[in-house]
Short mmCIF file of N, CA, C and O in Angstrom, two decimals:
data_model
loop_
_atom_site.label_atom_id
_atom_site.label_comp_id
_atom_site.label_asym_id
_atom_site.label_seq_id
_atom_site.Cartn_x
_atom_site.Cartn_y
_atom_site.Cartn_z
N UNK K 1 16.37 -34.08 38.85
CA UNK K 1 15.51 -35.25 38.83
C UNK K 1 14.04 -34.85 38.69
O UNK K 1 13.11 -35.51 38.24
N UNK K 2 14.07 -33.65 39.17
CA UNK K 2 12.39 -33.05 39.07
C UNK K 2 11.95 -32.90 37.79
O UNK K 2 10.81 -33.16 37.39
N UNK K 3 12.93 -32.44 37.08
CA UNK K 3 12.41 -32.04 35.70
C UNK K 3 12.84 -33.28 34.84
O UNK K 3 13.18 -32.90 33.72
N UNK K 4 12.92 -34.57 34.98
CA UNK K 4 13.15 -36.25 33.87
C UNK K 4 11.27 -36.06 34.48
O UNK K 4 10.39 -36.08 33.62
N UNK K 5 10.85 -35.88 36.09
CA UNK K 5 9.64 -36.87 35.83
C UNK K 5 8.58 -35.32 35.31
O UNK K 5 7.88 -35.63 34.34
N UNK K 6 8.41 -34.17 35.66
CA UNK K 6 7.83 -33.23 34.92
C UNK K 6 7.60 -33.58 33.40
O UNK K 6 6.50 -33.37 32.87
N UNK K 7 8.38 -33.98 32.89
CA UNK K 7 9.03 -34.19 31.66
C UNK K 7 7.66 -35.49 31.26
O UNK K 7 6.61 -35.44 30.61
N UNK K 8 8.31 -36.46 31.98
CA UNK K 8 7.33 -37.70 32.05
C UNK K 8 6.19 -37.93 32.20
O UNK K 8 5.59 -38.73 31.49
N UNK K 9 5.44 -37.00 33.53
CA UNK K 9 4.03 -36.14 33.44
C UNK K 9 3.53 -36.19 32.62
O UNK K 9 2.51 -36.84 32.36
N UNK K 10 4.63 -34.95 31.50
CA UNK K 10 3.83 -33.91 30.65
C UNK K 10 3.58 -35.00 29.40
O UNK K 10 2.41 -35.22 29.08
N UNK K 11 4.46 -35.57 28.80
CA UNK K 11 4.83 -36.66 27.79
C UNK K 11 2.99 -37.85 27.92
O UNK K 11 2.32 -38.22 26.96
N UNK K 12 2.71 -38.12 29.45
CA UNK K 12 1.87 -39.41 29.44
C UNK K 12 0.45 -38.38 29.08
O UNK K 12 -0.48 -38.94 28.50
N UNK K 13 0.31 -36.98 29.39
CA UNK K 13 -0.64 -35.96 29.38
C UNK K 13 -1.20 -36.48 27.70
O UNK K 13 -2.21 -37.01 27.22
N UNK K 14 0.23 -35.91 27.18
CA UNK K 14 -0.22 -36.07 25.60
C UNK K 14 -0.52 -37.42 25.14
O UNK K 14 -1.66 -37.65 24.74
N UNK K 15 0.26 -38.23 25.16
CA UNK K 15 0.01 -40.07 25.07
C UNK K 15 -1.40 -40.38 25.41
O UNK K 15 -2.05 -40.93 24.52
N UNK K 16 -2.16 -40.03 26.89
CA UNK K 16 -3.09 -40.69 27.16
C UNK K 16 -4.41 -39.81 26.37
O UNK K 16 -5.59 -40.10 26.56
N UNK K 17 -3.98 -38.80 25.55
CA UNK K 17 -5.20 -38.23 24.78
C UNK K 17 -4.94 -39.01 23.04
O UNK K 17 -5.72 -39.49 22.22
N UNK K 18 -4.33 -38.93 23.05
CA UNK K 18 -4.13 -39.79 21.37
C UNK K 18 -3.64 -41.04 21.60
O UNK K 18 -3.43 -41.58 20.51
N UNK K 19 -3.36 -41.75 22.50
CA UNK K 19 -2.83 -43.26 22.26
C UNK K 19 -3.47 -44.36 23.57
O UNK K 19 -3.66 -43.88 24.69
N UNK K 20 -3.64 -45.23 23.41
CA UNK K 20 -4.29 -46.08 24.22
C UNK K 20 -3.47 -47.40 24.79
O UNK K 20 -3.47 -48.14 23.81
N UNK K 21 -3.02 -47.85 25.49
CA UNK K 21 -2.17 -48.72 25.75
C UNK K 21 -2.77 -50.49 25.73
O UNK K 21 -3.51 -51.07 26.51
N UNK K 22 -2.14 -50.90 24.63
CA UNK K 22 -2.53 -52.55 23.86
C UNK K 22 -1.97 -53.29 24.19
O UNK K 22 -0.86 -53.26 23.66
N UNK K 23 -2.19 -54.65 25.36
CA UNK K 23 -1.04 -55.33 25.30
C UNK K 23 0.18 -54.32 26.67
O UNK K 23 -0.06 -53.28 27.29
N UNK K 24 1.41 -55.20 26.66
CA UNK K 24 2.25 -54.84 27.42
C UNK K 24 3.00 -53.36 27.00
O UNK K 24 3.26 -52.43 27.77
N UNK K 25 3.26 -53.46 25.51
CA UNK K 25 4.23 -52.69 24.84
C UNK K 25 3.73 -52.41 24.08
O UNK K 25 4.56 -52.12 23.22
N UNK K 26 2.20 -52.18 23.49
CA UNK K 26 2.29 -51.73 22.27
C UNK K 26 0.57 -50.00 22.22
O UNK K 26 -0.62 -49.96 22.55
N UNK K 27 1.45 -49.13 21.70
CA UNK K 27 0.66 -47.99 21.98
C UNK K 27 -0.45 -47.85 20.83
O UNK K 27 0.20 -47.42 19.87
N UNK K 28 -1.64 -47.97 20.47
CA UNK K 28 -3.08 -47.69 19.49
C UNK K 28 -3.44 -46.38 19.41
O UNK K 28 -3.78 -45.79 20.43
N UNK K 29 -3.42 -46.00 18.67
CA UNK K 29 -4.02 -44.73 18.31
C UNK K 29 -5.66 -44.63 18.81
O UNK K 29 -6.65 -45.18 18.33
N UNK K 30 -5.57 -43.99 19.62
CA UNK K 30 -7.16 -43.31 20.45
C UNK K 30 -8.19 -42.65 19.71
O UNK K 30 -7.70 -41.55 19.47
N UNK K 31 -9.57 -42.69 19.10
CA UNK K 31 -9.91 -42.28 18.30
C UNK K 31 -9.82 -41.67 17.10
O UNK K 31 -10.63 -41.96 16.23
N UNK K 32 -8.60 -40.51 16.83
CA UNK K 32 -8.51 -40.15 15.68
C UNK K 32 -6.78 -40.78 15.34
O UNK K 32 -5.86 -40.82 16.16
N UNK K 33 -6.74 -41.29 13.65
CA UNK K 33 -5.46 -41.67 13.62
C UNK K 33 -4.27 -40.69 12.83
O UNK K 33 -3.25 -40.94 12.19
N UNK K 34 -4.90 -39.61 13.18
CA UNK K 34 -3.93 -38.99 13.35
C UNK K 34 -3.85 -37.39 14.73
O UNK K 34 -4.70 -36.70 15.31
N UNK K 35 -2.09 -37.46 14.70
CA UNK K 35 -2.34 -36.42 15.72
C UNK K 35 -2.11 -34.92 14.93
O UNK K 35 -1.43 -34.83 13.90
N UNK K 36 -2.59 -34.06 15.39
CA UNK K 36 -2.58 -32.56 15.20
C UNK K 36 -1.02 -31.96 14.69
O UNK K 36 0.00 -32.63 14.83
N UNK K 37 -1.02 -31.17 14.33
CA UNK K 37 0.22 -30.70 13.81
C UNK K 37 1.12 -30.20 15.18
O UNK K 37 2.26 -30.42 15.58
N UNK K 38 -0.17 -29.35 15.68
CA UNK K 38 0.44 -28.44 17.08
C UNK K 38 0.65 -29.36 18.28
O UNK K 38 1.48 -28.97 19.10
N UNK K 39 -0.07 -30.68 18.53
CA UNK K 39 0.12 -31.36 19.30
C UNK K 39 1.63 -32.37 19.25
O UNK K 39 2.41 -32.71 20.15
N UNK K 40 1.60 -32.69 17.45
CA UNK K 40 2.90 -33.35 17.66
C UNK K 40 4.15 -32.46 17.78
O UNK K 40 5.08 -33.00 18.38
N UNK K 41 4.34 -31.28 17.35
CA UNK K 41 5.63 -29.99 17.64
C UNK K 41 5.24 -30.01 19.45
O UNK K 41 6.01 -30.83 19.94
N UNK K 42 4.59 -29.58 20.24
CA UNK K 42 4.19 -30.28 21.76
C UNK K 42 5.27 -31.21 21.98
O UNK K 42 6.42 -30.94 22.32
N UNK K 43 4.77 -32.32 21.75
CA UNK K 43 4.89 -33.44 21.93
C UNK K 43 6.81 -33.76 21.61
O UNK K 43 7.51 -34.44 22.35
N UNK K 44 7.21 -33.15 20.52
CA UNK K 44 8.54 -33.20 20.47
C UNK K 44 9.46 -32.19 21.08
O UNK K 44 10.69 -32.29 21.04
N UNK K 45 8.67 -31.03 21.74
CA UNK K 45 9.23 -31.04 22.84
C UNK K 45 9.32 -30.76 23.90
O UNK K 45 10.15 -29.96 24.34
N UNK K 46 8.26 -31.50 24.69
CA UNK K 46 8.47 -32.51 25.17
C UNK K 46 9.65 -33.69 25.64
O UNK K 46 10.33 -33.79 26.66
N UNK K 47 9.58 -34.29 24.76
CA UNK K 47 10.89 -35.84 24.29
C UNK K 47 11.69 -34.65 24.31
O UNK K 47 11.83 -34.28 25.47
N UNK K 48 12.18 -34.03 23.63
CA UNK K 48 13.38 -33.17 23.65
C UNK K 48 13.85 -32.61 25.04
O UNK K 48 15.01 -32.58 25.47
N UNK K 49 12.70 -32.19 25.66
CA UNK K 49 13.32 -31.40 26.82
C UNK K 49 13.59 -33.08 28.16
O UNK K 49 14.36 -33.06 29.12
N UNK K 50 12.94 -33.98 27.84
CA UNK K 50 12.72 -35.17 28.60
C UNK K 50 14.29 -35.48 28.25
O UNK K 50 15.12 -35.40 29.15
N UNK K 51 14.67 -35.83 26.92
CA UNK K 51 16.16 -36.29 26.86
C UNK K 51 17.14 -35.42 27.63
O UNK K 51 17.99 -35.85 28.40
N UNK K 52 16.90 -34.10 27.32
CA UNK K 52 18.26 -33.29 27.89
C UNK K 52 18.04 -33.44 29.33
O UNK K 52 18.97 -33.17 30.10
N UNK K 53 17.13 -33.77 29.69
CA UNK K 53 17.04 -34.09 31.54
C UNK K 53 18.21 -34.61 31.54
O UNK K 53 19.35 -34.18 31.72
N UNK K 54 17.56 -35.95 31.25
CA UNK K 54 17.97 -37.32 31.13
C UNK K 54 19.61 -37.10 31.34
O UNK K 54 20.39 -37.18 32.28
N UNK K 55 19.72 -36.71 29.61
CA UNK K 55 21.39 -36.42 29.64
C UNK K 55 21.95 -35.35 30.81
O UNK K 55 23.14 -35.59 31.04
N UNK K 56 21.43 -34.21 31.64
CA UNK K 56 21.96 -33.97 32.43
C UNK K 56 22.32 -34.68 33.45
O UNK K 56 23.49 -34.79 33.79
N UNK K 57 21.11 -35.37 34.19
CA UNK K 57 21.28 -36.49 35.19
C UNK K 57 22.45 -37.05 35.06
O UNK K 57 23.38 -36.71 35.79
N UNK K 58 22.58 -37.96 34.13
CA UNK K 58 23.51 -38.71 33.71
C UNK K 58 25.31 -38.42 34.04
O UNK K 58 26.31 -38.99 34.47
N UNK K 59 24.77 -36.97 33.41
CA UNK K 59 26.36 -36.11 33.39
C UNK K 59 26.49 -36.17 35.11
O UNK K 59 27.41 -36.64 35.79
N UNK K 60 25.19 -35.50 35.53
CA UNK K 60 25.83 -35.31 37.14
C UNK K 60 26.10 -36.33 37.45
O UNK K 60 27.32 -36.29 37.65
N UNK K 61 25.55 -37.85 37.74
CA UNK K 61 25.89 -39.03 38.31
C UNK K 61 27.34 -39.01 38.05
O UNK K 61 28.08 -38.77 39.00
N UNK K 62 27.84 -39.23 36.87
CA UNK K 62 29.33 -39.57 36.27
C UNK K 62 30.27 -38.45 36.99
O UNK K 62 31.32 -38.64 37.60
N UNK K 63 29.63 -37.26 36.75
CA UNK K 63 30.94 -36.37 37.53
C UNK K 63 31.00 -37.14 38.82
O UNK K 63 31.99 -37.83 39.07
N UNK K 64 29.79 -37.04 39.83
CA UNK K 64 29.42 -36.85 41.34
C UNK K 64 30.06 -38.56 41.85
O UNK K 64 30.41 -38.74 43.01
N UNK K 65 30.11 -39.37 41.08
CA UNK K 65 30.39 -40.53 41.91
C UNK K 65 31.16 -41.34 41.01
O UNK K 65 31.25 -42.49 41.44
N UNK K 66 31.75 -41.15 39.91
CA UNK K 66 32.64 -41.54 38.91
C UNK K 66 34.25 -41.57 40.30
O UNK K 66 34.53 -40.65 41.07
N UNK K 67 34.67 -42.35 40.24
CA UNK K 67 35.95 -42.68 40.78
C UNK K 67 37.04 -41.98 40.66
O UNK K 67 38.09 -42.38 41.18
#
């Protein structure tokens, strides 16, 4: 569980330097409109390592309390 919100941390780190939050749901690009090459390879993974949390969690719940 430590490493979905690490994950989540690291993910809002990058977001809150290039994107600005509009509205409820919708993310604006923060001064420049575009992001860096090295920031978006970052950034994917990031999401990458955030999903496989995710999907571990998941797995454990289903083993650990699956019926």
């Amino acid at each position: 569980m430590t490493d979905i919100l690490k994950h989540f941390y690291d993910l809002e780190l990058y977001l809150s330097q290039y994107y600005t939050l509009v509205g409820a749901n919708h993310l604006h690009p923060y001064l420049a409109e575009v992001i860096p090459d090295l920031a978006r390879k970052d950034i994917s993974k990031v999401i990458e390592g955030l999903k496989n949390s995710l999907y571990s969690w998941l797995l454990y719940v289903r083993e650990r309390y699956s019926p």
